[in-house]
Short mmCIF file of C-alpha atoms and ligand atoms in Angstrom, two decimals:
data_model
loop_
_atom_site.label_atom_id
_atom_site.label_comp_id
_atom_site.label_asym_id
_atom_site.label_seq_id
_atom_site.Cartn_x
_atom_site.Cartn_y
_atom_site.Cartn_z
CA UNK J 462 23.96 84.99 -19.73
CA UNK J 463 24.97 87.43 -22.45
CA UNK J 464 22.56 87.55 -25.42
CA UNK J 465 23.58 86.32 -28.86
CA UNK J 466 25.09 89.21 -30.76
CA UNK J 467 25.24 89.52 -34.53
CA UNK J 468 27.40 91.90 -36.51
CA UNK J 469 29.70 92.34 -33.49
CA UNK J 470 32.83 92.65 -35.62
CA UNK J 471 31.26 95.58 -37.47
CA UNK J 472 30.72 97.61 -34.30
CA UNK J 473 33.21 100.36 -33.48
CA UNK J 474 35.76 99.66 -30.78
CA UNK J 475 33.86 101.81 -28.27
CA UNK J 476 30.57 100.09 -29.10
CA UNK J 477 32.19 96.68 -28.67
CA UNK J 478 33.42 97.71 -25.23
CA UNK J 479 30.01 99.12 -24.36
CA UNK J 480 28.35 95.82 -25.32
CA UNK J 481 30.90 93.85 -23.33
CA UNK J 482 30.59 95.99 -20.24
CA UNK J 483 26.80 95.95 -20.38
CA UNK J 484 26.47 92.20 -20.83
CA UNK J 485 29.46 90.82 -18.94
CA UNK J 486 30.50 93.40 -16.36
CA UNK J 487 27.26 94.83 -15.02
CA UNK J 488 28.01 98.22 -16.60
CA UNK J 489 31.09 98.61 -14.44
CA UNK J 490 32.99 101.64 -15.76
CA UNK J 491 36.19 100.41 -14.14
CA UNK J 492 36.31 97.71 -16.79
CA UNK J 493 36.31 100.38 -19.49
CA UNK J 494 39.11 102.19 -17.70
CA UNK J 495 41.25 99.06 -17.48
CA UNK J 496 40.81 98.34 -21.17
CA UNK J 497 41.61 101.94 -22.08
CA UNK J 498 44.66 102.12 -19.83
CA UNK J 499 46.34 99.72 -22.23
CA UNK J 500 45.50 101.68 -25.36
CA UNK J 501 48.47 103.35 -26.94
CA UNK J 502 48.35 107.15 -26.98
CA UNK J 503 49.85 107.07 -30.45
CA UNK J 504 46.67 106.56 -32.46
CA UNK J 505 48.42 105.26 -35.55
CA UNK J 506 50.31 102.67 -33.55
CA UNK J 507 47.11 101.66 -31.79
CA UNK J 508 45.33 101.29 -35.09
CA UNK J 509 48.13 99.04 -36.33
CA UNK J 510 47.60 96.75 -33.34
CA UNK J 511 43.82 96.92 -33.68
CA UNK J 512 44.13 95.66 -37.21
CA UNK J 513 46.30 92.64 -36.39
CA UNK J 514 43.15 90.70 -35.45
CA UNK J 515 39.40 91.05 -35.34
CA UNK J 516 37.50 92.53 -32.38
CA UNK J 517 40.54 94.10 -30.73
CA UNK J 518 39.45 96.10 -27.70
CA UNK J 519 42.78 96.62 -25.96
CA UNK J 520 46.40 95.47 -25.93
CA UNK J 521 47.73 92.59 -23.87
CA UNK J 522 51.23 93.38 -22.66
CA UNK J 523 53.99 90.84 -22.16
CA UNK J 524 57.34 91.93 -20.77
CA UNK J 525 59.87 92.50 -23.55
CA UNK J 526 63.21 91.54 -21.98
CA UNK J 527 66.76 90.96 -23.13
CA UNK J 528 69.30 88.31 -22.17
CA UNK J 529 72.87 89.52 -22.79
CA UNK J 530 76.20 87.69 -23.06
CA UNK J 531 75.24 84.97 -25.51
CA UNK J 532 78.32 83.90 -27.43
CA UNK J 533 77.09 81.97 -30.47
CA UNK J 534 79.48 80.69 -33.14
CA UNK J 535 82.02 83.21 -31.86
CA UNK J 536 79.69 86.22 -32.05
CA UNK J 537 78.12 87.96 -29.07
CA UNK J 538 74.37 88.46 -28.96
CA UNK J 539 71.86 90.09 -26.67
CA UNK J 540 68.73 88.01 -27.15
CA UNK J 541 65.25 89.60 -27.05
CA UNK J 542 62.66 87.58 -25.14
CA UNK J 543 58.93 88.22 -24.74
CA UNK J 544 57.70 86.18 -21.80
CA UNK J 545 55.77 86.60 -18.58
CA UNK J 546 57.35 83.77 -16.54
CA UNK J 547 59.53 85.52 -13.97
CA UNK J 548 62.60 83.27 -13.91
CA UNK J 549 63.10 82.55 -17.61
CA UNK J 550 65.18 85.56 -18.66
CA UNK J 551 67.29 85.39 -15.51
CA UNK J 552 67.98 81.71 -16.18
CA UNK J 553 68.90 82.36 -19.82
CA UNK J 554 71.26 85.17 -18.84
CA UNK J 555 72.89 83.02 -16.20
CA UNK J 556 73.49 80.17 -18.64
CA UNK J 557 74.82 82.61 -21.25
CA UNK J 558 77.32 83.99 -18.78
CA UNK J 559 78.39 80.54 -17.69
CA UNK J 560 79.05 79.32 -21.23
CA UNK J 561 80.65 82.49 -22.57
CA UNK J 562 83.77 81.59 -20.58
CA UNK J 563 83.73 78.05 -21.88
CA UNK J 564 83.81 78.60 -25.62
CA UNK J 565 80.21 79.78 -25.94
CA UNK J 566 77.44 78.09 -27.87
CA UNK J 567 77.75 76.50 -31.29
CA UNK J 568 74.90 76.06 -33.70
CA UNK J 569 74.27 74.88 -37.25
CA UNK J 570 71.20 74.53 -39.40
CA UNK J 571 70.91 70.97 -40.69
CA UNK J 572 68.04 71.44 -43.13
CA UNK J 573 65.34 73.96 -44.07
CA UNK J 574 62.70 71.93 -45.89
CA UNK J 575 59.05 72.79 -45.25
CA UNK J 576 56.06 70.65 -46.04
CA UNK J 577 52.52 71.08 -47.34
CA UNK J 578 49.92 68.59 -48.47
CA UNK J 579 46.89 68.38 -50.72
CA UNK J 580 44.64 65.68 -49.27
CA UNK J 581 42.21 64.19 -51.78
CA UNK J 582 39.87 61.34 -52.56
CA UNK J 583 40.33 59.35 -55.75
CA UNK J 584 38.03 56.46 -56.44
CA UNK J 585 39.57 54.16 -58.99
CA UNK J 586 42.73 52.42 -60.12
CA UNK J 587 45.74 53.67 -58.19
CA UNK J 588 48.18 52.64 -60.93
CA UNK J 589 46.33 54.87 -63.36
CA UNK J 590 46.50 57.69 -60.82
CA UNK J 591 50.28 57.26 -60.60
CA UNK J 592 50.67 57.39 -64.39
CA UNK J 593 48.39 60.43 -64.51
CA UNK J 594 50.42 62.16 -61.78
CA UNK J 595 53.71 61.55 -63.61
CA UNK J 596 52.20 62.98 -66.77
CA UNK J 597 51.10 66.23 -65.09
CA UNK J 598 53.85 66.65 -62.48
CA UNK J 599 55.93 69.23 -64.29
CA UNK J 600 52.87 71.24 -65.43
CA UNK J 601 51.53 71.05 -61.89
CA UNK J 602 54.71 72.64 -60.66
CA UNK J 603 54.82 75.31 -63.32
CA UNK J 604 51.14 76.16 -62.81
CA UNK J 605 52.27 78.06 -59.72
CA UNK J 606 54.85 80.20 -61.54
CA UNK J 607 52.89 83.39 -60.77
CA UNK J 608 53.18 82.55 -57.06
CA UNK J 609 56.73 81.21 -57.03
CA UNK J 610 58.35 83.96 -59.16
CA UNK J 611 59.31 86.21 -56.24
CA UNK J 612 60.20 83.36 -53.93
CA UNK J 613 62.55 81.94 -56.56
CA UNK J 614 64.27 85.31 -56.84
CA UNK J 615 64.99 85.04 -53.13
CA UNK J 616 66.42 81.55 -53.53
CA UNK J 617 63.36 79.56 -52.49
CA UNK J 618 60.57 77.72 -54.27
CA UNK J 619 58.98 74.33 -54.68
CA UNK J 620 61.41 71.48 -54.07
CA UNK J 621 59.28 68.50 -55.00
CA UNK J 622 55.76 67.15 -55.33
CA UNK J 623 55.14 63.52 -54.54
CA UNK J 624 51.99 61.46 -54.91
CA UNK J 625 51.40 59.39 -51.78
CA UNK J 626 48.99 56.50 -51.67
CA UNK J 627 47.29 56.43 -48.27
CA UNK J 628 44.41 54.22 -49.35
CA UNK J 629 45.40 51.40 -47.03
CA UNK J 630 44.78 53.75 -44.11
CA UNK J 631 41.59 55.40 -45.36
CA UNK J 632 39.62 54.23 -48.41
CA UNK J 633 40.59 56.10 -51.57
CA UNK J 634 42.76 58.59 -49.68
CA UNK J 635 45.78 60.07 -51.51
CA UNK J 636 47.96 63.10 -51.06
CA UNK J 637 50.25 65.41 -52.90
CA UNK J 638 53.09 65.63 -50.41
CA UNK J 639 54.94 68.80 -51.33
CA UNK J 640 58.23 70.19 -50.10
CA UNK J 641 59.29 73.82 -50.17
CA UNK J 642 62.20 76.11 -49.51
CA UNK J 643 60.81 79.43 -48.32
CA UNK J 644 64.17 81.25 -47.95
CA UNK J 645 63.93 83.83 -45.14
CA UNK J 646 60.14 83.76 -44.89
CA UNK J 647 58.20 81.52 -42.57
CA UNK J 648 56.30 80.92 -45.79
CA UNK J 649 52.85 79.88 -44.60
CA UNK J 650 51.00 82.02 -47.16
CA UNK J 651 53.36 81.02 -49.94
CA UNK J 652 52.96 77.31 -49.21
CA UNK J 653 49.19 77.46 -48.82
CA UNK J 654 48.79 79.45 -52.03
CA UNK J 655 50.89 76.91 -53.95
CA UNK J 656 48.89 74.03 -52.48
CA UNK J 657 45.55 75.55 -53.43
CA UNK J 658 46.86 76.08 -56.94
CA UNK J 659 48.01 72.42 -57.09
CA UNK J 660 44.54 71.37 -55.94
CA UNK J 661 42.81 73.40 -58.67
CA UNK J 662 45.19 72.10 -61.31
CA UNK J 663 44.73 68.53 -60.15
CA UNK J 664 40.93 68.69 -60.44
CA UNK J 665 41.10 70.30 -63.87
CA UNK J 666 43.69 67.92 -65.26
CA UNK J 667 41.91 64.84 -63.92
CA UNK J 668 38.57 65.94 -65.35
CA UNK J 669 39.93 65.72 -68.90
CA UNK J 670 42.41 62.85 -68.56
CA UNK J 671 41.58 60.39 -71.31
CA UNK J 672 42.60 57.19 -69.53
CA UNK J 673 40.38 57.85 -66.53
CA UNK J 674 36.87 56.49 -66.21
CA UNK J 675 34.02 58.90 -65.44
CA UNK J 676 34.42 58.23 -61.68
CA UNK J 677 38.20 58.57 -61.79
CA UNK J 678 37.84 61.98 -63.40
CA UNK J 679 36.13 63.42 -60.33
CA UNK J 680 38.88 63.86 -57.77
CA UNK J 681 37.58 65.37 -54.55
CA UNK J 682 39.93 67.74 -52.73
CA UNK J 683 39.47 67.37 -48.98
CA UNK J 684 41.91 70.10 -47.98
CA UNK J 685 45.15 71.83 -48.90
CA UNK J 686 47.32 72.99 -46.04
CA UNK J 687 50.92 73.29 -44.89
CA UNK J 688 52.18 71.01 -42.17
CA UNK J 689 53.66 72.35 -38.96
CA UNK J 690 55.51 69.07 -38.64
CA UNK J 691 58.89 69.96 -40.15
CA UNK J 692 61.36 67.19 -39.30
CA UNK J 693 63.56 68.38 -42.17
CA UNK J 694 63.77 71.97 -40.98
CA UNK J 695 66.11 71.28 -38.14
CA UNK J 696 68.82 73.12 -36.24
CA UNK J 697 71.39 71.74 -33.83
CA UNK J 698 73.05 73.71 -31.04
CA UNK J 699 75.62 72.52 -28.56
CA UNK J 700 78.07 73.38 -25.83
CA UNK J 701 80.99 71.42 -24.45
CA UNK J 702 83.73 71.84 -21.89
CA UNK J 703 86.18 69.77 -19.85
CA UNK J 704 84.36 68.21 -16.93
CA UNK J 705 86.55 70.15 -14.53
CA UNK J 706 85.12 73.42 -15.85
CA UNK J 707 81.64 72.46 -14.73
CA UNK J 708 80.16 73.91 -11.52
CA UNK J 709 81.38 72.61 -8.21
CA UNK J 710 78.96 72.73 -5.31
CA UNK J 711 79.19 71.79 -1.61
CA UNK J 712 77.67 68.42 -2.45
CA UNK J 713 78.96 67.74 -5.94
CA UNK J 714 82.40 67.66 -7.53
CA UNK J 715 82.42 68.74 -11.21
CA UNK J 716 82.54 65.05 -12.20
CA UNK J 717 79.56 64.21 -9.99
CA UNK J 718 77.80 67.26 -11.36
CA UNK J 719 78.37 66.06 -14.95
CA UNK J 720 77.11 62.59 -14.11
CA UNK J 721 74.04 63.85 -12.29
CA UNK J 722 73.32 66.24 -15.16
CA UNK J 723 73.59 63.40 -17.67
CA UNK J 724 71.32 61.24 -15.58
CA UNK J 725 68.71 64.01 -15.50
CA UNK J 726 68.77 64.14 -19.30
CA UNK J 727 68.66 60.34 -19.54
CA UNK J 728 65.54 60.33 -17.38
CA UNK J 729 63.91 62.74 -19.85
CA UNK J 730 64.92 60.30 -22.59
CA UNK J 731 62.96 57.42 -21.11
CA UNK J 732 60.22 58.93 -18.95
CA UNK J 733 57.53 60.90 -20.84
CA UNK J 734 56.18 62.56 -17.68
CA UNK J 735 59.59 64.10 -17.14
CA UNK J 736 60.28 64.64 -20.85
CA UNK J 737 57.25 66.89 -21.28
CA UNK J 738 58.35 69.21 -18.44
CA UNK J 739 61.96 69.06 -19.60
CA UNK J 740 60.89 70.14 -23.10
CA UNK J 741 58.50 72.72 -21.67
CA UNK J 742 61.52 74.34 -20.06
CA UNK J 743 63.30 74.35 -23.43
CA UNK J 744 60.25 75.98 -24.98
CA UNK J 745 60.32 78.68 -22.28
CA UNK J 746 63.43 79.99 -23.98
CA UNK J 747 62.39 79.22 -27.53
CA UNK J 748 58.87 80.67 -27.39
CA UNK J 749 60.18 83.85 -25.81
CA UNK J 750 62.50 84.48 -28.77
CA UNK J 751 59.90 83.30 -31.28
CA UNK J 752 57.37 85.78 -29.88
CA UNK J 753 59.84 88.65 -29.64
CA UNK J 754 60.83 88.13 -33.27
CA UNK J 755 57.24 88.02 -34.50
CA UNK J 756 57.09 84.34 -35.36
CA UNK J 757 54.25 81.87 -34.79
CA UNK J 758 54.92 80.19 -31.44
CA UNK J 759 51.97 77.79 -31.80
CA UNK J 760 53.49 76.41 -34.99
CA UNK J 761 56.89 76.09 -33.33
CA UNK J 762 55.39 74.38 -30.26
CA UNK J 763 53.38 71.91 -32.36
CA UNK J 764 56.39 71.05 -34.53
CA UNK J 765 58.78 70.69 -31.61
CA UNK J 766 56.56 68.36 -29.59
CA UNK J 767 55.74 66.24 -32.64
CA UNK J 768 59.49 65.95 -33.32
CA UNK J 769 60.07 64.90 -29.71
CA UNK J 770 57.87 61.87 -30.38
CA UNK J 771 59.05 61.11 -33.92
CA UNK J 772 60.42 57.70 -32.94
CA UNK J 773 57.17 56.57 -31.35
CA UNK J 774 57.79 57.79 -27.82
CA UNK J 775 57.86 61.33 -26.44
CA UNK J 776 61.43 62.11 -25.32
CA UNK J 777 63.81 64.93 -24.49
CA UNK J 778 64.89 67.29 -27.27
CA UNK J 779 68.31 67.66 -25.66
CA UNK J 780 71.12 65.19 -25.19
CA UNK J 781 74.09 65.03 -22.82
CA UNK J 782 77.17 62.87 -22.85
CA UNK J 783 80.65 62.65 -21.40
CA UNK J 784 83.47 61.61 -23.70
CA UNK J 785 87.16 61.68 -22.81
CA UNK J 786 86.43 63.88 -19.81
CA UNK J 787 84.58 66.37 -21.96
CA UNK J 788 80.99 67.20 -21.13
CA UNK J 789 78.75 67.67 -24.20
CA UNK J 790 75.22 69.07 -24.15
CA UNK J 791 73.16 69.57 -27.30
CA UNK J 792 69.71 70.16 -28.75
CA UNK J 793 68.16 69.17 -32.07
CA UNK J 794 64.89 70.86 -32.85
CA UNK J 795 62.79 71.80 -35.88
CA UNK J 796 62.29 75.57 -36.09
CA UNK J 797 60.45 76.92 -39.12
CA UNK J 798 61.19 80.58 -38.52
CA UNK J 799 61.06 83.62 -40.74
CA UNK J 800 62.78 86.98 -40.67
CA UNK J 801 60.83 88.59 -43.51
CA UNK J 802 57.09 88.96 -44.05
CA UNK J 803 54.37 88.59 -41.44
CA UNK J 804 54.80 90.73 -38.35
CA UNK J 805 58.51 91.26 -39.01
CA UNK J 806 57.99 94.44 -40.99
CA UNK J 807 54.80 95.54 -39.23
CA UNK J 808 55.38 95.37 -35.50
CA UNK J 809 57.83 98.05 -34.29
CA UNK J 810 59.08 95.91 -31.40
CA UNK J 811 59.61 92.92 -33.66
CA UNK J 812 61.66 95.10 -36.00
CA UNK J 813 63.64 96.29 -33.00
CA UNK J 814 64.19 92.72 -31.79
CA UNK J 815 65.50 91.64 -35.17
CA UNK J 816 67.65 94.74 -35.30
CA UNK J 817 69.08 93.87 -31.89
CA UNK J 818 70.09 90.49 -33.31
CA UNK J 819 71.82 92.19 -36.26
CA UNK J 820 68.93 91.49 -38.67
CA UNK J 821 69.66 87.79 -39.01
CA UNK J 822 68.47 85.68 -41.92
CA UNK J 823 66.14 82.83 -41.04
CA UNK J 824 68.98 80.32 -40.58
CA UNK J 825 70.79 82.59 -38.14
CA UNK J 826 67.54 83.11 -36.25
CA UNK J 827 67.06 79.34 -36.09
CA UNK J 828 70.53 79.04 -34.54
CA UNK J 829 69.98 81.82 -32.01
CA UNK J 830 66.58 80.44 -31.01
CA UNK J 831 67.86 76.89 -30.58
CA UNK J 832 70.64 78.27 -28.36
CA UNK J 833 68.05 80.06 -26.20
CA UNK J 834 66.29 76.70 -25.75
CA UNK J 835 69.51 74.89 -24.90
CA UNK J 836 70.54 77.61 -22.43
CA UNK J 837 67.16 77.45 -20.76
CA UNK J 838 67.38 73.68 -20.40
CA UNK J 839 70.90 73.95 -19.02
CA UNK J 840 69.77 76.47 -16.42
CA UNK J 841 66.73 74.38 -15.44
CA UNK J 842 68.70 71.14 -15.04
CA UNK J 843 71.44 73.00 -13.19
CA UNK J 844 68.90 74.22 -10.64
CA UNK J 845 67.06 70.92 -10.46
CA UNK J 846 70.16 68.86 -9.67
CA UNK J 847 71.63 71.37 -7.20
CA UNK J 848 69.47 73.80 -5.21
CA UNK J 849 66.11 72.66 -6.55
CA UNK J 850 63.96 74.85 -8.76
CA UNK J 851 62.02 76.73 -6.11
CA UNK J 852 64.86 78.79 -4.75
CA UNK J 853 65.37 80.71 -7.98
CA UNK J 854 61.70 80.64 -8.92
CA UNK J 855 60.49 82.05 -5.65
CA UNK J 856 63.18 84.74 -5.65
CA UNK J 857 61.88 85.92 -9.00
CA UNK J 858 58.30 85.42 -7.89
CA UNK J 859 58.83 87.64 -4.85
CA UNK J 860 58.12 90.76 -6.90
CA UNK J 861 54.83 89.29 -8.14
CA UNK J 862 53.70 88.63 -4.57
CA UNK J 863 54.77 92.11 -3.48
CA UNK J 864 52.85 93.65 -6.35
CA UNK J 865 49.84 91.53 -5.50
CA UNK J 866 49.87 93.19 -2.07
CA UNK J 867 50.51 96.60 -3.64
CA UNK J 868 53.75 96.99 -1.72
CA UNK J 869 55.24 100.48 -1.84
CA UNK J 870 58.76 101.07 -3.20
CA UNK J 871 60.02 101.33 0.35
CA UNK J 872 58.36 98.09 1.41
CA UNK J 873 59.76 96.37 -1.66
CA UNK J 874 63.29 97.50 -0.89
CA UNK J 875 63.10 96.27 2.68
CA UNK J 876 61.58 92.94 1.78
CA UNK J 877 63.93 92.25 -1.11
CA UNK J 878 66.76 92.85 1.33
CA UNK J 879 65.14 90.55 3.88
CA UNK J 880 64.66 87.73 1.38
CA UNK J 881 68.26 87.86 0.20
CA UNK J 882 69.02 85.69 3.20
CA UNK J 883 65.63 84.09 3.87
CA UNK J 884 63.66 81.50 1.94
CA UNK J 885 60.83 82.95 -0.14
CA UNK J 886 57.48 81.27 0.34
CA UNK J 887 54.13 82.88 -0.32
CA UNK J 888 53.08 82.72 3.33
CA UNK J 889 56.44 84.02 4.55
CA UNK J 890 56.21 87.04 2.22
CA UNK J 891 52.65 87.77 3.37
CA UNK J 892 53.75 87.51 6.97
CA UNK J 893 56.64 89.89 6.42
CA UNK J 894 54.42 92.45 4.66
CA UNK J 895 51.96 92.30 7.54
CA UNK J 896 54.77 92.67 10.04
CA UNK J 897 56.09 95.74 8.22
CA UNK J 898 52.66 97.28 8.02
CA UNK J 899 51.94 96.81 11.67
C1 MEV M 1456 59.32 75.80 -15.56
O1 MEV M 1456 58.66 76.73 -16.35
C2 MEV M 1456 60.24 74.94 -16.40
C3 MEV M 1456 60.92 73.80 -15.63
O2 MEV M 1456 59.96 73.00 -14.98
C4 MEV M 1456 61.67 72.99 -16.67
C5 MEV M 1456 62.27 71.70 -16.15
O3 MEV M 1456 61.73 71.13 -15.19
O4 MEV M 1456 63.22 71.24 -16.77
C6 MEV M 1456 61.85 74.34 -14.60
#
């Protein structure tokens, strides 16, 4: 077992690696080599990455890919995607190509409200608290003017502050439920700074409020933090086409295809076990864009899954219907994304990704990202109801297996050719490699 180490973060990068290799890798120098292989030769760039977090010892690469041919609201996009799962970008590109000849994707932002809360304990008369809150509300808001000044210039700011009585759920529990518009920023720092200022102001104002008793004057702040649940920061994206323009397979007519597709979505509307995987597929597309554009994919994931269960049951984020022989497929999802601040100006690849998208504002990025999710879901359901998912997956996975066996370029070429007409399974690939090598 490795010994307890103190002051680790203060060690130099080389000393950190030395400690790690000594205590976890039996002094194996190969470990050092692997870590160093991923260092960037450009020292300034490496330092930038080192400083993103604490205790950085190397870089962890993800493929940075692009999915072309996305027609969104009449404009063509090539979407950047950072993801390791082999079939995701291929699926997105395929869906993009399919829909570009059928009017493309449409998208619109429905709302952009973000939320933060100050959670506090107040022991006393709740009516008095309400009167107190009304008396300080406007000063509470203006107490943040030093924080909100710049945001207001960019069209954002505090929308409202509400006092919420939660004391029936937990004794003496109240909140300031605050709503924000953070313009093109994701806004986490802005929101949290405002909330902490509200908390300070609240304590101060309560401590001198004449109508409060001694106990009522001592409000205890439990915490001040933004919420990643953003049901009012929502974007909708959709596609539609005449049923006859849908794929036709050996087994399914376009009408049967539409009905089977709809049924697959309906299943994800009633069956949580399916809904989670269905939404996971949507998030394959969404996370990849969120990561490539330097946004916080954990926040997006948390918000999306919470939204999927907003009516008390976890269900699909997409919807499908047939009306007057037209097939409609849509997604509604909260996406609190930013295109300024954070990594967007720091990370060269993030800058490039945003550039590739034509430097969108946050609303445009919400639309593009929702489309990536919808496209991904379309591609997944398309495979599931026709060939099954493994055919495409294993085709894309073939390269991973070949690399696992350190196949040479020549071996790869021969085996890729072979598997164009043969089913890829792990054992079959291994067998073919062995055959070639013998
Ligand atoms: C795999 O990463 C995602 C899928 O399972 C999604 C789905 O089942 O809808 C293919």
